[in-house]
Amino acid sequence: MIIDCHGHYTTAPAAHTAWREAQQAAFRAGERPPPYPAISDDEIRASVEDSQLRLMAERGIDLTVFSPRASAMGHHFGDEAVSAAWARACNDLIARVAGLYPDRFIGVCQLPQSPGVPIANSVAELRRCVNELGFVGCNLNPDPSGGHWTSPPLTDPAWFPLYEAMVELDVPAMVHVSAVTNPSFHATGSHYLNADTTAFMQLLESDLFETFPGLRLIIPHGGGAVPYHWGRFRGLADMLGRRSPAEAVMGNVLFDTCVYHQPGIDLLFDVIDVGNLLFGSEMVGAVRGIDPLTGHHFDDTRRYVDALLLAPGDRVKVYERNARRVYPRLDAALSRRGIC
């Protein structure tokens, strides 16, 4: 079985996106937003069948861990009430997709984060999504300000109420930023990768996993710059008197395979233990074009993994077993279907 740990609903129905625009306009005008629109099952089917589902079939992906569009989480906009309403609408839509295609999608939730608002206020939505909607994890934005980094590091006790709930519920988080308002950064070209690298360094400087040994975090996009500068991080750990990254961080952290060329994937697997890698494509996402050097889509990451000389057991780990270990609720859902 091939499980894609990193899929976003980037093709959501137009009515959903239009409501977000109306919500934002209403906030700017100091007015109440209009009611959320009725979206039919047929509209949802049309939004995924010729995009996500078609590509999954073409690339041989069996199941996608599916979450709201990351760049549209927009935590920087509005206030706590705006973020809460938007997160709930996005999560409910993901639940409907998973309900229509239970063998192809399983949900991961957007948190209703808002700058300056305690993360504890997001815990209720996490619980709702896990306990009521059957979701298996969440996306955690380390920078709700949208590129200005006004929040404390992920290792600060301010984040602990969320981590406590995650450990209790036995769900992981993918550390994933959203849109960027700082003009110095391109959203997917620098802000995303900067955030991945920043999160890793924060973890390396801390003892977070001694406090939360059961906490599991996925750093997407191949770990940002980390695998490609692994010697730097090992050296910094030594200079700072910290344990090595492999010892201090990688027992609780995983990277995905959202790296869009073969040499990058080759290096990722050379540096990072196969037990810390989850297959992911970020499809349909940041890079949608065809690579002129190969004639294949950049984000067809299965091609890169298939090209590796992996032992059969290691290939199964990357494609399935690691995901089932990191997402125990996913494993339980598959086991209930008789997929062992």
XYZ file of C-alpha atoms in Angstrom:
340
model
C 0.000 0.000 0.000
C 1.225 3.511 -0.796
C 0.215 6.244 1.641
C 0.848 9.885 0.767
C 1.260 11.732 4.069
C 1.062 15.207 2.558
C -1.957 16.204 0.493
C -3.878 19.503 0.551
C -7.349 20.311 -0.712
C -6.132 22.902 -3.207
C -9.074 22.300 -5.548
C -11.877 23.009 -3.062
C -15.213 24.114 -4.591
C -15.415 27.735 -5.711
C -18.237 28.437 -3.247
C -15.919 27.585 -0.348
C -13.238 29.998 -1.543
C -15.837 32.690 -2.283
C -17.150 32.425 1.273
C -13.651 33.000 2.637
C -13.368 36.142 0.527
C -16.755 37.301 1.795
C -15.710 36.555 5.372
C -12.578 38.654 4.948
C -14.496 41.516 3.338
C -17.022 41.463 6.161
C -14.283 41.606 8.779
C -12.672 44.593 7.079
C -16.054 46.346 6.948
C -16.896 45.513 10.568
C -19.882 43.420 9.473
C -21.088 39.877 10.041
C -20.067 37.417 7.326
C -22.750 35.707 5.253
C -23.802 32.152 6.137
C -21.563 29.396 4.834
C -22.935 28.199 1.478
C -24.516 24.857 0.749
C -22.061 22.726 -1.207
C -23.389 19.535 -2.768
C -21.697 16.162 -2.778
C -21.544 16.394 -6.552
C -19.560 19.643 -6.301
C -17.109 17.956 -3.968
C -16.784 14.967 -6.267
C -16.146 17.237 -9.242
C -13.434 19.068 -7.279
C -11.345 15.939 -6.642
C -12.135 13.371 -9.310
C -10.332 15.052 -12.207
C -7.501 16.352 -10.067
C -6.444 14.654 -6.864
C -8.061 11.272 -7.500
C -6.976 11.141 -11.136
C -3.380 11.885 -10.247
C -3.408 9.398 -7.388
C -4.603 6.717 -9.794
C -2.016 7.644 -12.425
C 0.809 7.567 -9.875
C -0.321 4.491 -7.959
C -1.074 6.229 -4.652
C -3.663 4.364 -2.603
C -4.459 6.758 0.255
C -3.778 10.419 0.953
C -3.588 12.012 4.391
C -5.628 15.058 3.417
C -5.759 18.520 4.967
C -7.022 22.006 4.099
C -4.966 24.093 1.717
C -1.963 25.217 3.735
C -1.432 28.563 2.030
C -5.090 29.416 2.651
C -5.097 28.744 6.399
C -4.375 32.459 6.713
C -3.906 32.596 10.463
C -2.501 36.103 10.197
C -5.848 37.494 9.028
C -8.633 38.764 11.249
C -9.089 37.711 14.833
C -9.726 34.570 16.838
C -13.377 34.335 15.792
C -12.490 34.656 12.103
C -9.839 31.937 12.343
C -12.147 29.644 14.304
C -14.969 29.920 11.772
C -12.630 29.425 8.825
C -10.867 26.432 10.393
C -14.174 24.758 11.194
C -15.452 25.281 7.638
C -12.232 23.898 6.139
C -12.149 20.893 8.447
C -15.793 20.051 7.858
C -15.123 20.092 4.109
C -12.177 17.720 4.516
C -14.434 15.411 6.534
C -16.940 15.384 3.694
C -14.251 14.449 1.161
C -13.069 11.625 3.410
C -16.666 10.519 3.931
C -17.291 10.327 0.190
C -14.004 8.513 -0.487
C -13.125 6.672 2.732
C -10.696 4.341 0.960
C -8.746 7.188 -0.644
C -8.618 10.021 1.914
C -8.274 10.427 5.670
C -8.369 13.797 7.369
C -5.841 16.019 9.088
C -7.116 19.263 10.567
C -6.292 22.929 10.335
C -5.987 24.581 13.743
C -7.766 27.879 14.445
C -4.562 29.669 15.345
C -4.431 33.452 15.559
C -1.493 35.737 16.455
C -1.360 36.495 20.155
C -4.074 33.974 21.004
C -3.041 31.104 23.315
C -2.634 27.806 21.501
C -4.802 26.244 24.191
C -7.739 27.856 22.406
C -7.082 25.560 19.425
C -7.324 22.359 21.421
C -11.124 22.130 21.273
C -11.073 22.060 17.459
C -8.356 19.407 17.493
C -10.475 17.271 19.804
C -13.574 17.779 17.670
C -11.754 16.773 14.513
C -10.167 13.686 16.059
C -13.047 12.462 18.192
C -16.001 13.447 16.001
C -14.650 13.633 12.440
C -12.180 10.755 12.618
C -9.084 12.798 11.762
C -5.645 11.349 12.434
C -3.510 14.456 13.009
C -3.202 18.204 12.636
C -1.193 20.856 10.840
C 0.648 23.141 13.247
C 1.682 26.598 12.055
C 4.854 27.739 13.871
C 4.343 31.293 12.541
C 0.696 32.422 12.635
C 1.847 35.987 11.912
C 2.514 35.112 8.269
C 6.254 35.625 7.948
C 6.997 37.969 10.850
C 7.685 35.273 13.472
C 6.079 36.961 16.443
C 5.280 33.688 18.229
C 7.657 32.001 20.687
C 9.641 29.023 19.413
C 7.878 25.683 19.206
C 9.811 24.558 22.259
C 8.376 27.288 24.501
C 5.901 26.227 27.214
C 3.306 28.405 25.473
C 2.806 25.487 23.044
C 2.542 22.817 25.722
C -1.286 22.714 26.006
C -1.467 21.585 22.385
C 1.305 19.026 22.833
C -0.431 17.626 25.901
C -3.624 17.142 23.883
C -1.731 15.613 20.954
C -0.051 13.074 23.223
C -3.344 12.269 24.925
C -5.105 11.793 21.579
C -2.070 9.988 20.111
C -1.913 12.155 17.006
C 1.079 13.802 15.313
C 1.379 17.271 13.813
C 2.869 18.324 10.529
C 4.745 21.582 11.130
C 3.424 23.653 8.239
C 3.275 27.418 7.806
C 0.613 29.222 5.808
C 0.560 32.333 3.647
C 3.261 34.959 4.022
C 2.724 38.717 4.208
C 6.381 39.665 4.554
C 7.483 40.773 1.044
C 10.995 39.473 1.682
C 9.778 35.900 1.312
C 8.221 33.911 -1.494
C 5.576 31.691 0.104
C 6.540 28.252 -1.163
C 10.059 29.022 -2.388
C 11.454 30.442 0.832
C 8.882 30.883 3.617
C 7.923 27.195 3.707
C 11.498 25.919 3.544
C 12.730 28.528 6.024
C 10.039 27.439 8.467
C 10.965 23.769 8.137
C 14.605 24.544 8.847
C 13.760 26.930 11.681
C 11.533 24.370 13.384
C 14.281 21.757 13.280
C 16.852 24.114 14.791
C 14.442 25.090 17.565
C 14.019 21.422 18.413
C 17.774 20.815 18.329
C 18.339 23.598 20.880
C 15.741 22.262 23.311
C 14.818 19.324 25.517
C 11.217 19.280 24.273
C 11.133 15.544 23.689
C 12.333 14.828 27.201
C 9.211 16.636 28.387
C 7.003 15.010 25.721
C 8.607 11.692 24.745
C 5.415 10.645 22.936
C 5.188 13.769 20.786
C 5.604 13.188 17.044
C 6.254 15.950 14.507
C 6.543 15.732 10.735
C 8.700 18.396 9.104
C 7.604 18.558 5.456
C 9.337 19.399 2.178
C 12.146 16.951 2.840
C 13.047 18.684 6.097
C 13.769 22.055 4.506
C 17.530 22.623 4.418
C 18.279 20.103 7.141
C 19.347 16.950 5.249
C 21.391 18.984 2.819
C 23.338 20.664 5.659
C 23.340 17.760 8.086
C 26.997 18.338 8.942
C 26.212 21.913 9.940
C 23.500 20.786 12.347
C 25.714 18.072 13.792
C 28.467 20.619 14.242
C 26.175 23.181 15.821
C 24.880 20.593 18.260
C 28.464 19.861 19.260
C 29.297 23.560 19.654
C 26.190 24.110 21.763
C 26.897 21.150 23.984
C 23.795 19.367 22.753
C 23.306 15.758 21.830
C 23.589 14.900 18.142
C 20.501 15.518 15.984
C 20.027 11.813 15.409
C 19.950 11.186 19.139
C 18.123 14.288 20.371
C 15.577 15.003 17.645
C 15.070 12.203 15.172
C 13.453 9.842 17.655
C 10.378 12.084 17.450
C 10.707 13.863 14.095
C 10.141 12.667 10.558
C 10.635 14.222 7.131
C 8.519 13.636 4.050
C 9.663 13.082 0.460
C 8.320 16.346 -1.006
C 11.595 16.992 -2.801
C 11.158 17.510 -6.504
C 14.250 16.092 -8.191
C 16.128 12.807 -8.084
C 19.452 14.093 -6.682
C 17.586 15.694 -3.775
C 15.773 12.458 -2.965
C 19.016 10.506 -3.293
C 20.722 12.757 -0.761
C 17.724 12.709 1.581
C 17.866 8.918 1.763
C 21.643 8.901 2.054
C 21.569 11.174 5.102
C 18.329 10.420 6.951
C 17.489 6.991 8.322
C 14.724 5.273 6.376
C 12.709 4.949 9.584
C 12.377 8.739 9.666
C 11.003 9.174 6.160
C 7.371 9.272 5.060
C 6.296 9.192 1.456
C 4.664 12.489 0.497
C 4.013 14.491 -2.643
C 2.187 17.677 -1.521
C -0.103 17.012 -4.459
C -1.825 19.054 -5.793
C 0.395 21.757 -4.400
C 3.401 23.996 -4.617
C 4.893 22.828 -7.912
C 2.430 21.627 -10.533
C 4.384 21.795 -13.784
C 6.271 19.240 -15.839
C 10.031 19.040 -15.489
C 11.516 19.700 -18.975
C 14.522 17.565 -18.055
C 12.452 14.440 -17.387
C 9.087 14.996 -19.052
C 7.322 14.121 -15.791
C 5.578 16.236 -13.192
C 7.922 17.673 -10.587
C 5.638 16.484 -7.771
C 5.432 12.875 -8.984
C 7.649 11.914 -6.074
C 6.900 8.221 -6.331
C 9.125 8.079 -9.424
C 12.085 9.317 -7.397
C 11.522 6.877 -4.538
C 10.974 3.974 -6.927
C 14.324 4.766 -8.553
C 16.197 4.253 -5.281
C 17.951 0.952 -4.601
C 16.045 0.248 -1.391
C 15.670 -3.086 0.315
C 12.069 -4.334 -0.011
C 11.469 -3.894 3.713
C 12.744 -0.324 3.619
C 10.528 0.514 0.647
C 7.490 -0.748 2.550
C 8.489 1.398 5.530
C 8.619 4.564 3.445
C 5.439 3.881 1.522
C 3.286 2.496 4.335
C 4.688 1.270 7.625
C 6.223 4.514 8.861
C 2.961 6.366 8.233
C 0.967 3.738 10.103
C 3.396 3.970 13.020
C 3.387 7.761 13.166
C -0.399 8.009 12.668
C -1.770 5.277 14.982
C -5.354 6.311 14.254
C -4.668 5.793 10.557
C -3.293 2.358 11.323
C -6.394 1.554 13.366
C -8.680 2.716 10.547
C -6.842 0.543 8.028
C -6.843 -2.424 10.378
C -10.594 -2.127 10.777
C -10.817 -2.493 7.000
C -8.725 -5.640 7.150
C -5.577 -3.972 5.760
C -2.790 -5.268 7.993
